[in-house]
Amino acid sequence: MSTDEPARLPKPPAAEEPAPPKAAEPSGVDLARVALRAAKEQARARGDAAQQKKQARRGGLRSGARADGRDPMALGAAINRLLTERGWETPAAVGGVMGRWPQIVGENLAKHCVPERYDEDERVLVVQCDSTAWATQLRHLTPTLVARLNEDLGHGTVRMIKVLNPGGPPRRYGPLRAPGSTGPGDTYG
């Protein structure tokens, strides 16, 4: 080698480009994890399908996050819905009036006159009194009571109040009775 020549250094070996990473072959543990994940997903899918079949047999799927007609409702709302669907608003309202009879007619009159029934077709409230005097009193108050009831129940719900005669003692048949007689009773009307 001559001294004039620059010293040559040996060329470094060519930088080898890194080879693309080989897909690592899954080992036994990795294969087990993959198989377990797949089995869980399949089991979940089978369970969801079975749950939907079960719910369909029971009467439909359950509601989700949003309200719909299958959600539970309060008892009062359910009763109001039933009354509306069946058309029982008027009979239910009249039944409420029969329960509040003492507040509507007054305590004194309520002790002697009791509402018996309501005829929805004819819109007649039938009231039973325990004596002719109270029946007469109720007959005089009928226009006022009809107006008060219609104000409470709605116009035209009660057209008339029919006052029944007081019930007499039970008929007793004995040796002193004439055949066909009605026996003693109250002197109603």
mmCIF file of N, CA and C in Angstrom, residues 7-86:
data_model
loop_
_atom_site.group_PDB
_atom_site.id
_atom_site.type_symbol
_atom_site.label_atom_id
_atom_site.label_comp_id
_atom_site.label_asym_id
_atom_site.label_seq_id
_atom_site.Cartn_x
_atom_site.Cartn_y
_atom_site.Cartn_z
ATOM 1 N N ALA A 7 -6.057 5.651 3.038
ATOM 2 C CA ALA A 7 -6.344 4.331 3.565
ATOM 3 C C ALA A 7 -7.828 4.030 3.419
ATOM 4 N N ARG A 8 -7.977 2.946 2.923
ATOM 5 C CA ARG A 8 -9.389 2.573 2.719
ATOM 6 C C ARG A 8 -9.823 1.728 3.894
ATOM 7 N N LEU A 9 -10.904 2.127 4.301
ATOM 8 C CA LEU A 9 -11.508 1.364 5.385
ATOM 9 C C LEU A 9 -12.411 0.319 4.781
ATOM 10 N N PRO A 10 -12.455 -0.740 5.404
ATOM 11 C CA PRO A 10 -13.352 -1.733 4.830
ATOM 12 C C PRO A 10 -14.786 -1.236 4.885
ATOM 13 N N LYS A 11 -15.474 -1.516 3.865
ATOM 14 C CA LYS A 11 -16.875 -1.081 3.785
ATOM 15 C C LYS A 11 -17.669 -1.834 4.836
ATOM 16 N N PRO A 12 -18.453 -1.079 5.490
ATOM 17 C CA PRO A 12 -19.306 -1.772 6.447
ATOM 18 C C PRO A 12 -20.272 -2.661 5.674
ATOM 19 N N PRO A 13 -20.613 -3.732 6.247
ATOM 20 C CA PRO A 13 -21.541 -4.574 5.509
ATOM 21 C C PRO A 13 -22.818 -3.808 5.231
ATOM 22 N N ALA A 14 -23.432 -4.062 4.138
ATOM 23 C CA ALA A 14 -24.647 -3.333 3.747
ATOM 24 C C ALA A 14 -25.691 -3.512 4.844
ATOM 25 N N ALA A 15 -26.262 -2.393 5.182
ATOM 26 C CA ALA A 15 -27.268 -2.431 6.250
ATOM 27 C C ALA A 15 -28.427 -3.267 5.758
ATOM 28 N N GLU A 16 -28.632 -4.313 6.437
ATOM 29 C CA GLU A 16 -29.728 -5.173 6.014
ATOM 30 C C GLU A 16 -31.025 -4.542 6.474
ATOM 31 N N GLU A 17 -31.908 -4.471 5.532
ATOM 32 C CA GLU A 17 -33.212 -3.922 5.885
ATOM 33 C C GLU A 17 -33.926 -4.971 6.696
ATOM 34 N N PRO A 18 -34.596 -4.492 7.725
ATOM 35 C CA PRO A 18 -35.270 -5.480 8.553
ATOM 36 C C PRO A 18 -36.345 -6.189 7.739
ATOM 37 N N ALA A 19 -36.428 -7.437 7.894
ATOM 38 C CA ALA A 19 -37.421 -8.221 7.178
ATOM 39 C C ALA A 19 -38.786 -7.943 7.796
ATOM 40 N N PRO A 20 -39.827 -7.948 6.961
ATOM 41 C CA PRO A 20 -41.149 -7.704 7.515
ATOM 42 C C PRO A 20 -41.419 -8.753 8.585
ATOM 43 N N PRO A 21 -42.069 -8.278 9.679
ATOM 44 C CA PRO A 21 -42.277 -9.215 10.759
ATOM 45 C C PRO A 21 -43.161 -10.355 10.296
ATOM 46 N N LYS A 22 -42.744 -11.508 10.631
ATOM 47 C CA LYS A 22 -43.510 -12.680 10.248
ATOM 48 C C LYS A 22 -44.689 -12.773 11.207
ATOM 49 N N ALA A 23 -45.835 -13.170 10.688
ATOM 50 C CA ALA A 23 -47.002 -13.368 11.540
ATOM 51 C C ALA A 23 -46.632 -14.477 12.494
ATOM 52 N N ALA A 24 -46.665 -14.084 13.737
ATOM 53 C CA ALA A 24 -46.254 -15.072 14.719
ATOM 54 C C ALA A 24 -47.293 -16.177 14.760
ATOM 55 N N GLU A 25 -46.853 -17.309 14.728
ATOM 56 C CA GLU A 25 -47.748 -18.445 14.824
ATOM 57 C C GLU A 25 -48.294 -18.467 16.240
ATOM 58 N N PRO A 26 -49.660 -18.502 16.363
ATOM 59 C CA PRO A 26 -50.204 -18.498 17.717
ATOM 60 C C PRO A 26 -49.745 -19.742 18.466
ATOM 61 N N SER A 27 -49.417 -19.459 19.680
ATOM 62 C CA SER A 27 -48.984 -20.578 20.502
ATOM 63 C C SER A 27 -50.210 -21.249 21.111
ATOM 64 N N GLY A 28 -50.038 -22.217 21.937
ATOM 65 C CA GLY A 28 -51.151 -22.949 22.527
ATOM 66 C C GLY A 28 -52.053 -22.083 23.379
ATOM 67 N N VAL A 29 -51.479 -21.148 24.163
ATOM 68 C CA VAL A 29 -52.267 -20.280 25.021
ATOM 69 C C VAL A 29 -53.097 -19.313 24.185
ATOM 70 N N ASP A 30 -52.482 -18.759 23.129
ATOM 71 C CA ASP A 30 -53.210 -17.833 22.262
ATOM 72 C C ASP A 30 -54.355 -18.547 21.547
ATOM 73 N N LEU A 31 -54.097 -19.741 21.080
ATOM 74 C CA LEU A 31 -55.159 -20.506 20.421
ATOM 75 C C LEU A 31 -56.316 -20.776 21.383
ATOM 76 N N ALA A 32 -55.995 -21.048 22.617
ATOM 77 C CA ALA A 32 -57.040 -21.303 23.613
ATOM 78 C C ALA A 32 -57.878 -20.050 23.853
ATOM 79 N N ARG A 33 -57.221 -18.871 23.919
ATOM 80 C CA ARG A 33 -57.965 -17.609 24.120
ATOM 81 C C ARG A 33 -58.904 -17.333 22.963
ATOM 82 N N VAL A 34 -58.437 -17.522 21.741
ATOM 83 C CA VAL A 34 -59.266 -17.288 20.553
ATOM 84 C C VAL A 34 -60.459 -18.236 20.554
ATOM 85 N N ALA A 35 -60.217 -19.484 20.857
ATOM 86 C CA ALA A 35 -61.303 -20.464 20.878
ATOM 87 C C ALA A 35 -62.310 -20.142 21.975
ATOM 88 N N LEU A 36 -61.852 -19.699 23.146
ATOM 89 C CA LEU A 36 -62.748 -19.339 24.241
ATOM 90 C C LEU A 36 -63.614 -18.139 23.870
ATOM 91 N N ARG A 37 -63.002 -17.111 23.241
ATOM 92 C CA ARG A 37 -63.758 -15.925 22.823
ATOM 93 C C ARG A 37 -64.834 -16.309 21.822
ATOM 94 N N ALA A 38 -64.526 -17.133 20.869
ATOM 95 C CA ALA A 38 -65.507 -17.562 19.863
ATOM 96 C C ALA A 38 -66.629 -18.359 20.514
ATOM 97 N N ALA A 39 -66.292 -19.230 21.448
ATOM 98 C CA ALA A 39 -67.314 -20.028 22.127
ATOM 99 C C ALA A 39 -68.243 -19.144 22.947
ATOM 100 N N LYS A 40 -67.702 -18.118 23.620
ATOM 101 C CA LYS A 40 -68.539 -17.200 24.404
ATOM 102 C C LYS A 40 -69.498 -16.436 23.510
ATOM 103 N N GLU A 41 -69.021 -15.966 22.358
ATOM 104 C CA GLU A 41 -69.894 -15.220 21.441
ATOM 105 C C GLU A 41 -71.022 -16.104 20.914
ATOM 106 N N GLN A 42 -70.703 -17.349 20.595
ATOM 107 C CA GLN A 42 -71.734 -18.262 20.111
ATOM 108 C C GLN A 42 -72.761 -18.570 21.203
ATOM 109 N N ALA A 43 -72.291 -18.745 22.421
ATOM 110 C CA ALA A 43 -73.204 -19.027 23.531
ATOM 111 C C ALA A 43 -74.109 -17.826 23.796
ATOM 112 N N ARG A 44 -73.551 -16.621 23.734
ATOM 113 C CA ARG A 44 -74.342 -15.406 23.943
ATOM 114 C C ARG A 44 -75.413 -15.286 22.862
ATOM 115 N N ALA A 45 -75.064 -15.573 21.618
ATOM 116 C CA ALA A 45 -76.031 -15.503 20.521
ATOM 117 C C ALA A 45 -77.149 -16.534 20.720
ATOM 118 N N ARG A 46 -76.778 -17.764 21.135
ATOM 119 C CA ARG A 46 -77.801 -18.784 21.384
ATOM 120 C C ARG A 46 -78.700 -18.379 22.549
ATOM 121 N N GLY A 47 -78.121 -17.798 23.597
ATOM 122 C CA GLY A 47 -78.896 -17.367 24.760
ATOM 123 C C GLY A 47 -79.855 -16.248 24.420
ATOM 124 N N ASP A 48 -79.395 -15.286 23.601
ATOM 125 C CA ASP A 48 -80.275 -14.185 23.193
ATOM 126 C C ASP A 48 -81.453 -14.716 22.387
ATOM 127 N N ALA A 49 -81.184 -15.661 21.494
ATOM 128 C CA ALA A 49 -82.266 -16.225 20.681
ATOM 129 C C ALA A 49 -83.252 -16.978 21.564
ATOM 130 N N ALA A 50 -82.764 -17.736 22.531
ATOM 131 C CA ALA A 50 -83.655 -18.480 23.427
ATOM 132 C C ALA A 50 -84.471 -17.532 24.285
ATOM 133 N N GLN A 51 -83.850 -16.446 24.751
ATOM 134 C CA GLN A 51 -84.562 -15.453 25.571
ATOM 135 C C GLN A 51 -85.682 -14.797 24.778
ATOM 136 N N GLN A 52 -85.433 -14.467 23.519
ATOM 137 C CA GLN A 52 -86.468 -13.851 22.694
ATOM 138 C C GLN A 52 -87.630 -14.820 22.460
ATOM 139 N N LYS A 53 -87.320 -16.097 22.256
ATOM 140 C CA LYS A 53 -88.397 -17.074 22.076
ATOM 141 C C LYS A 53 -89.236 -17.182 23.343
ATOM 142 N N LYS A 54 -88.572 -17.200 24.474
ATOM 143 C CA LYS A 54 -89.270 -17.319 25.753
ATOM 144 C C LYS A 54 -90.179 -16.108 25.981
ATOM 145 N N GLN A 55 -89.673 -14.914 25.709
ATOM 146 C CA GLN A 55 -90.465 -13.703 25.893
ATOM 147 C C GLN A 55 -91.626 -13.658 24.915
ATOM 148 N N ALA A 56 -91.414 -14.140 23.706
ATOM 149 C CA ALA A 56 -92.493 -14.154 22.718
ATOM 150 C C ALA A 56 -93.606 -15.087 23.180
ATOM 151 N N ARG A 57 -93.243 -16.221 23.793
ATOM 152 C CA ARG A 57 -94.269 -17.128 24.304
ATOM 153 C C ARG A 57 -95.026 -16.509 25.457
ATOM 154 N N ARG A 58 -94.360 -15.720 26.276
ATOM 155 C CA ARG A 58 -94.981 -15.113 27.448
ATOM 156 C C ARG A 58 -95.869 -13.933 27.095
ATOM 157 N N GLY A 59 -95.859 -13.481 25.897
ATOM 158 C CA GLY A 59 -96.732 -12.373 25.555
ATOM 159 C C GLY A 59 -95.994 -11.193 24.981
ATOM 160 N N GLY A 60 -94.893 -11.383 24.383
ATOM 161 C CA GLY A 60 -94.222 -10.299 23.704
ATOM 162 C C GLY A 60 -92.909 -9.939 24.357
ATOM 163 N N LEU A 61 -92.163 -9.190 23.613
ATOM 164 C CA LEU A 61 -90.875 -8.742 24.100
ATOM 165 C C LEU A 61 -91.066 -7.643 25.128
ATOM 166 N N ARG A 62 -90.100 -7.501 25.975
ATOM 167 C CA ARG A 62 -90.181 -6.442 26.977
ATOM 168 C C ARG A 62 -89.823 -5.108 26.341
ATOM 169 N N SER A 63 -90.357 -4.059 26.945
ATOM 170 C CA SER A 63 -90.078 -2.750 26.385
ATOM 171 C C SER A 63 -88.661 -2.338 26.735
ATOM 172 N N GLY A 64 -88.152 -1.441 25.957
ATOM 173 C CA GLY A 64 -86.792 -0.962 26.161
ATOM 174 C C GLY A 64 -86.784 0.296 27.003
ATOM 175 N N ALA A 65 -85.919 1.193 26.630
ATOM 176 C CA ALA A 65 -85.731 2.408 27.413
ATOM 177 C C ALA A 65 -86.889 3.387 27.249
ATOM 178 N N ARG A 66 -87.621 3.293 26.172
ATOM 179 C CA ARG A 66 -88.708 4.245 25.926
ATOM 180 C C ARG A 66 -90.041 3.641 26.357
ATOM 181 N N ALA A 67 -90.942 4.499 26.786
ATOM 182 C CA ALA A 67 -92.255 4.054 27.257
ATOM 183 C C ALA A 67 -93.103 3.582 26.074
ATOM 184 N N ASP A 68 -93.865 2.540 26.319
ATOM 185 C CA ASP A 68 -94.838 2.089 25.332
ATOM 186 C C ASP A 68 -96.024 1.487 26.062
ATOM 187 N N GLY A 69 -96.969 0.912 25.353
ATOM 188 C CA GLY A 69 -98.201 0.418 25.932
ATOM 189 C C GLY A 69 -98.041 -0.778 26.843
ATOM 190 N N ARG A 70 -96.862 -1.401 26.846
ATOM 191 C CA ARG A 70 -96.651 -2.588 27.670
ATOM 192 C C ARG A 70 -96.080 -2.253 29.038
ATOM 193 N N ASP A 71 -95.727 -0.994 29.267
ATOM 194 C CA ASP A 71 -95.131 -0.610 30.542
ATOM 195 C C ASP A 71 -96.182 -0.635 31.644
ATOM 196 N N PRO A 72 -95.766 -0.887 32.876
ATOM 197 C CA PRO A 72 -96.720 -0.851 33.986
ATOM 198 C C PRO A 72 -97.259 0.554 34.190
ATOM 199 N N MET A 73 -98.477 0.637 34.706
ATOM 200 C CA MET A 73 -99.073 1.954 34.952
ATOM 201 C C MET A 73 -99.686 1.970 36.344
ATOM 202 N N ALA A 74 -99.945 3.159 36.819
ATOM 203 C CA ALA A 74 -100.532 3.326 38.143
ATOM 204 C C ALA A 74 -101.950 2.744 38.154
ATOM 205 N N LEU A 75 -102.408 2.322 39.335
ATOM 206 C CA LEU A 75 -103.720 1.693 39.454
ATOM 207 C C LEU A 75 -104.833 2.645 39.032
ATOM 208 N N GLY A 76 -104.763 3.897 39.455
ATOM 209 C CA GLY A 76 -105.794 4.869 39.082
ATOM 210 C C GLY A 76 -105.870 5.063 37.575
ATOM 211 N N ALA A 77 -104.711 5.145 36.931
ATOM 212 C CA ALA A 77 -104.691 5.302 35.477
ATOM 213 C C ALA A 77 -105.246 4.063 34.789
ATOM 214 N N ALA A 78 -104.942 2.892 35.327
ATOM 215 C CA ALA A 78 -105.461 1.649 34.736
ATOM 216 C C ALA A 78 -106.975 1.576 34.874
ATOM 217 N N ILE A 79 -107.499 1.980 36.015
ATOM 218 C CA ILE A 79 -108.952 1.954 36.213
ATOM 219 C C ILE A 79 -109.632 2.967 35.305
ATOM 220 N N ASN A 80 -109.080 4.170 35.196
ATOM 221 C CA ASN A 80 -109.658 5.173 34.299
ATOM 222 C C ASN A 80 -109.643 4.692 32.855
ATOM 223 N N ARG A 81 -108.567 4.036 32.452
ATOM 224 C CA ARG A 81 -108.481 3.509 31.088
ATOM 225 C C ARG A 81 -109.542 2.433 30.871
ATOM 226 N N LEU A 82 -109.736 1.557 31.858
ATOM 227 C CA LEU A 82 -110.750 0.511 31.760
ATOM 228 C C LEU A 82 -112.156 1.117 31.661
ATOM 229 N N LEU A 83 -112.446 2.112 32.495
ATOM 230 C CA LEU A 83 -113.759 2.762 32.459
ATOM 231 C C LEU A 83 -114.016 3.399 31.101
ATOM 232 N N THR A 84 -112.999 4.027 30.534
ATOM 233 C CA THR A 84 -113.161 4.672 29.238
ATOM 234 C C THR A 84 -113.353 3.647 28.127
ATOM 235 N N GLU A 85 -112.535 2.585 28.152
ATOM 236 C CA GLU A 85 -112.639 1.571 27.100
ATOM 237 C C GLU A 85 -113.983 0.861 27.115
ATOM 238 N N ARG A 86 -114.541 0.620 28.287
ATOM 239 C CA ARG A 86 -115.795 -0.121 28.402
ATOM 240 C C ARG A 86 -117.022 0.785 28.372
#
